[in-house]
PDB file of C-alpha atoms in Angstrom:
ATOM      1  CA  GLN A 180      22.007 133.240 210.069  1.00 90.00           C
ATOM      2  CA  VAL A 181      18.195 133.738 210.284  1.00 96.00           C
ATOM      3  CA  GLN A 182      15.853 135.893 209.173  1.00 97.00           C
ATOM      4  CA  LEU A 183      12.492 136.531 210.838  1.00 97.00           C
ATOM      5  CA  VAL A 184      10.118 138.364 208.157  1.00 95.00           C
ATOM      6  CA  GLU A 185       6.522 139.616 209.509  1.00 95.00           C
ATOM      7  CA  SER A 186       3.958 140.549 206.729  1.00 94.00           C
ATOM      8  CA  GLY A 187       0.354 142.000 207.947  1.00 96.00           C
ATOM      9  CA  GLY A 188       0.111 145.169 209.347  1.00 94.00           C
ATOM     10  CA  GLY A 189      -2.263 148.189 208.301  1.00 97.00           C
ATOM     11  CA  LEU A 190      -5.036 150.491 209.278  1.00 98.00           C
ATOM     12  CA  VAL A 191      -7.832 149.055 210.405  1.00 98.00           C
ATOM     13  CA  GLN A 192     -11.324 150.756 211.763  1.00 98.00           C
ATOM     14  CA  ALA A 193     -12.052 149.656 215.751  1.00 98.00           C
ATOM     15  CA  GLY A 194     -13.369 146.013 215.821  1.00 98.00           C
ATOM     16  CA  GLY A 195     -12.495 144.555 212.780  1.00 98.00           C
ATOM     17  CA  SER A 196      -9.586 141.832 212.359  1.00 98.00           C
ATOM     18  CA  LEU A 197      -6.000 141.889 211.264  1.00 98.00           C
ATOM     19  CA  ARG A 198      -3.689 138.756 210.769  1.00 98.00           C
ATOM     20  CA  LEU A 199       0.036 138.795 211.715  1.00 98.00           C
ATOM     21  CA  SER A 200       2.634 136.275 209.610  1.00 98.00           C
ATOM     22  CA  CYS A 201       5.959 135.628 210.410  1.00 98.00           C
ATOM     23  CA  ALA A 202       8.102 133.248 209.027  1.00 98.00           C
ATOM     24  CA  ALA A 203      11.611 132.180 210.155  1.00 97.00           C
ATOM     25  CA  SER A 204      13.880 131.316 208.025  1.00 97.00           C
ATOM     26  CA  GLY A 205      17.913 131.025 207.445  1.00 96.00           C
ATOM     27  CA  SER A 206      20.123 128.060 209.068  1.00 94.00           C
ATOM     28  CA  ILE A 207      17.342 126.653 211.235  1.00 95.00           C
ATOM     29  CA  PHE A 208      17.990 123.021 213.602  1.00 94.00           C
ATOM     30  CA  ARG A 209      14.863 123.949 215.068  1.00 95.00           C
ATOM     31  CA  VAL A 210      12.575 126.821 216.313  1.00 97.00           C
ATOM     32  CA  ASN A 211      11.837 126.758 220.147  1.00 97.00           C
ATOM     33  CA  ASP A 212       9.570 129.423 221.471  1.00 98.00           C
ATOM     34  CA  MET A 213       7.307 131.903 219.293  1.00 98.00           C
ATOM     35  CA  GLY A 214       5.941 135.202 220.949  1.00 98.00           C
ATOM     36  CA  TRP A 215       4.059 138.834 219.305  1.00 98.00           C
ATOM     37  CA  TYR A 216       5.697 141.791 221.378  1.00 98.00           C
ATOM     38  CA  ARG A 217       4.569 144.672 220.398  1.00 98.00           C
ATOM     39  CA  GLN A 218       5.321 149.040 221.357  1.00 98.00           C
ATOM     40  CA  ALA A 219       3.441 152.332 220.793  1.00 97.00           C
ATOM     41  CA  PRO A 220       4.866 155.368 220.489  1.00 92.00           C
ATOM     42  CA  GLY A 221       6.504 156.976 224.096  1.00 94.00           C
ATOM     43  CA  LYS A 222       5.406 153.121 225.581  1.00 96.00           C
ATOM     44  CA  GLN A 223       7.960 150.310 226.600  1.00 97.00           C
ATOM     45  CA  ARG A 224       7.911 146.867 224.334  1.00 97.00           C
ATOM     46  CA  GLU A 225       5.031 144.434 226.120  1.00 98.00           C
ATOM     47  CA  LEU A 226       4.589 140.734 225.411  1.00 98.00           C
ATOM     48  CA  VAL A 227       1.519 140.013 223.569  1.00 98.00           C
ATOM     49  CA  ALA A 228       1.279 136.301 223.244  1.00 98.00           C
ATOM     50  CA  THR A 229       3.668 133.173 223.133  1.00 98.00           C
ATOM     51  CA  ILE A 230       3.688 129.698 221.997  1.00 98.00           C
ATOM     52  CA  THR A 231       6.174 126.653 222.582  1.00 97.00           C
ATOM     53  CA  SER A 232       7.001 124.414 219.898  1.00 95.00           C
ATOM     54  CA  GLY A 233       4.967 121.697 221.222  1.00 96.00           C
ATOM     55  CA  GLY A 234       1.677 124.728 221.221  1.00 96.00           C
ATOM     56  CA  ARG A 235       1.106 125.982 224.310  1.00 98.00           C
ATOM     57  CA  THR A 236      -0.072 129.482 224.875  1.00 98.00           C
ATOM     58  CA  ASN A 237       0.164 132.670 227.250  1.00 98.00           C
ATOM     59  CA  HIS A 238      -1.693 135.484 225.382  1.00 98.00           C
ATOM     60  CA  ALA A 239      -1.378 139.242 227.688  1.00 98.00           C
ATOM     61  CA  ASP A 240      -4.526 139.691 229.933  1.00 98.00           C
ATOM     62  CA  SER A 241      -4.821 143.044 227.459  1.00 97.00           C
ATOM     63  CA  VAL A 242      -5.656 140.859 224.065  1.00 98.00           C
ATOM     64  CA  LYS A 243      -7.111 137.788 226.570  1.00 98.00           C
ATOM     65  CA  GLY A 244     -10.766 137.185 224.147  1.00 97.00           C
ATOM     66  CA  ARG A 245      -9.556 139.033 221.749  1.00 98.00           C
ATOM     67  CA  PHE A 246      -6.161 137.828 220.400  1.00 98.00           C
ATOM     68  CA  THR A 247      -4.980 134.120 218.813  1.00 98.00           C
ATOM     69  CA  ILE A 248      -1.631 132.853 218.762  1.00 98.00           C
ATOM     70  CA  SER A 249      -1.077 129.880 216.610  1.00 98.00           C
ATOM     71  CA  ARG A 250       2.788 128.330 214.679  1.00 98.00           C
ATOM     72  CA  ASP A 251       3.132 125.852 211.876  1.00 97.00           C
ATOM     73  CA  ASN A 252       5.921 124.374 213.335  1.00 97.00           C
ATOM     74  CA  ALA A 253       6.551 122.843 208.713  1.00 96.00           C
ATOM     75  CA  LYS A 254       6.987 126.178 208.270  1.00 97.00           C
ATOM     76  CA  ASN A 255       8.876 127.720 211.015  1.00 97.00           C
ATOM     77  CA  THR A 256       5.744 130.248 210.419  1.00 98.00           C
ATOM     78  CA  VAL A 257       3.604 131.985 214.001  1.00 98.00           C
ATOM     79  CA  TYR A 258       0.756 133.614 213.215  1.00 98.00           C
ATOM     80  CA  LEU A 259      -1.436 136.800 215.462  1.00 98.00           C
ATOM     81  CA  GLN A 260      -5.261 136.780 214.983  1.00 98.00           C
ATOM     82  CA  MET A 261      -5.981 139.790 215.996  1.00 98.00           C
ATOM     83  CA  ASP A 262      -9.830 140.086 216.163  1.00 98.00           C
ATOM     84  CA  SER A 263     -12.075 143.259 217.874  1.00 98.00           C
ATOM     85  CA  LEU A 264      -9.463 145.749 217.222  1.00 98.00           C
ATOM     86  CA  LYS A 265      -9.274 148.653 219.843  1.00 98.00           C
ATOM     87  CA  PRO A 266      -6.839 151.555 219.210  1.00 97.00           C
ATOM     88  CA  GLU A 267      -4.966 151.382 222.005  1.00 96.00           C
ATOM     89  CA  ASP A 268      -3.801 147.957 219.965  1.00 98.00           C
ATOM     90  CA  THR A 269      -2.221 150.512 217.516  1.00 98.00           C
ATOM     91  CA  ALA A 270       1.623 150.223 217.824  1.00 98.00           C
ATOM     92  CA  VAL A 271       4.393 148.383 216.354  1.00 98.00           C
ATOM     93  CA  TYR A 272       3.918 144.445 216.529  1.00 98.00           C
ATOM     94  CA  TYR A 273       7.198 142.159 216.583  1.00 98.00           C
ATOM     95  CA  CYS A 274       7.877 138.799 216.187  1.00 98.00           C
ATOM     96  CA  ASN A 275      10.386 136.686 218.130  1.00 98.00           C
ATOM     97  CA  ALA A 276      11.743 133.050 217.927  1.00 98.00           C
ATOM     98  CA  GLU A 277      14.083 131.258 220.113  1.00 98.00           C
ATOM     99  CA  VAL A 278      16.658 129.322 217.318  1.00 97.00           C
ATOM    100  CA  TRP A 279      18.663 126.341 217.765  1.00 96.00           C
ATOM    101  CA  ARG A 280      20.839 126.947 214.240  1.00 94.00           C
ATOM    102  CA  ILE A 281      22.587 124.582 212.814  1.00 92.00           C
ATOM    103  CA  GLY A 282      26.028 122.712 213.303  1.00 91.00           C
ATOM    104  CA  GLN A 283      25.414 125.634 216.695  1.00 90.00           C
ATOM    105  CA  SER A 284      24.863 124.535 220.303  1.00 90.00           C
ATOM    106  CA  VAL A 285      23.583 127.669 221.480  1.00 92.00           C
ATOM    107  CA  LEU A 286      20.048 128.647 221.552  1.00 94.00           C
ATOM    108  CA  PHE A 287      19.898 132.380 219.596  1.00 96.00           C
ATOM    109  CA  ASN A 288      17.120 135.391 219.656  1.00 97.00           C
ATOM    110  CA  TYR A 289      15.789 136.802 217.064  1.00 98.00           C
ATOM    111  CA  TRP A 290      13.005 140.152 216.056  1.00 98.00           C
ATOM    112  CA  GLY A 291      11.660 140.707 213.407  1.00 97.00           C
ATOM    113  CA  GLN A 292      11.873 144.178 211.663  1.00 96.00           C
ATOM    114  CA  GLY A 293       8.317 144.748 213.006  1.00 97.00           C
ATOM    115  CA  THR A 294       5.281 146.048 211.606  1.00 97.00           C
ATOM    116  CA  GLN A 295       2.381 148.634 212.402  1.00 98.00           C
ATOM    117  CA  VAL A 296      -0.213 148.211 213.561  1.00 98.00           C
ATOM    118  CA  THR A 297      -3.106 151.415 213.742  1.00 98.00           C
ATOM    119  CA  VAL A 298      -6.712 150.939 214.372  1.00 98.00           C
ATOM    120  CA  SER A 299      -8.831 153.861 213.812  1.00 97.00           C
ATOM    121  CA  SER A 300     -11.924 154.859 216.535  1.00 93.00           C
TER     122      SER A 300
END
């Protein structure tokens, strides 16, 4: 099996910064794309940012210039640096990863348990 463990959420004032981390572990052969999604109360889950194994990134328009996704392939870990946070960034943030598992010939998709980010005005 594969697990994604997130950390780094919390409460911050508007204009502040947080850094989220998500580490994948288990029977991993290789991790493909990784990403961050978020879900605010009463809203659908939405894409925040993704990054390929080669480092190509994609950020949602709402976070461009404020959030930066990065990864450490040696550690199977993805990060989300969040700067200039706004109250509307308040949500549960979920990590996602596409994983080739050892001994398997299909690509699996995994989600983390979510970490709460709350931005006060």
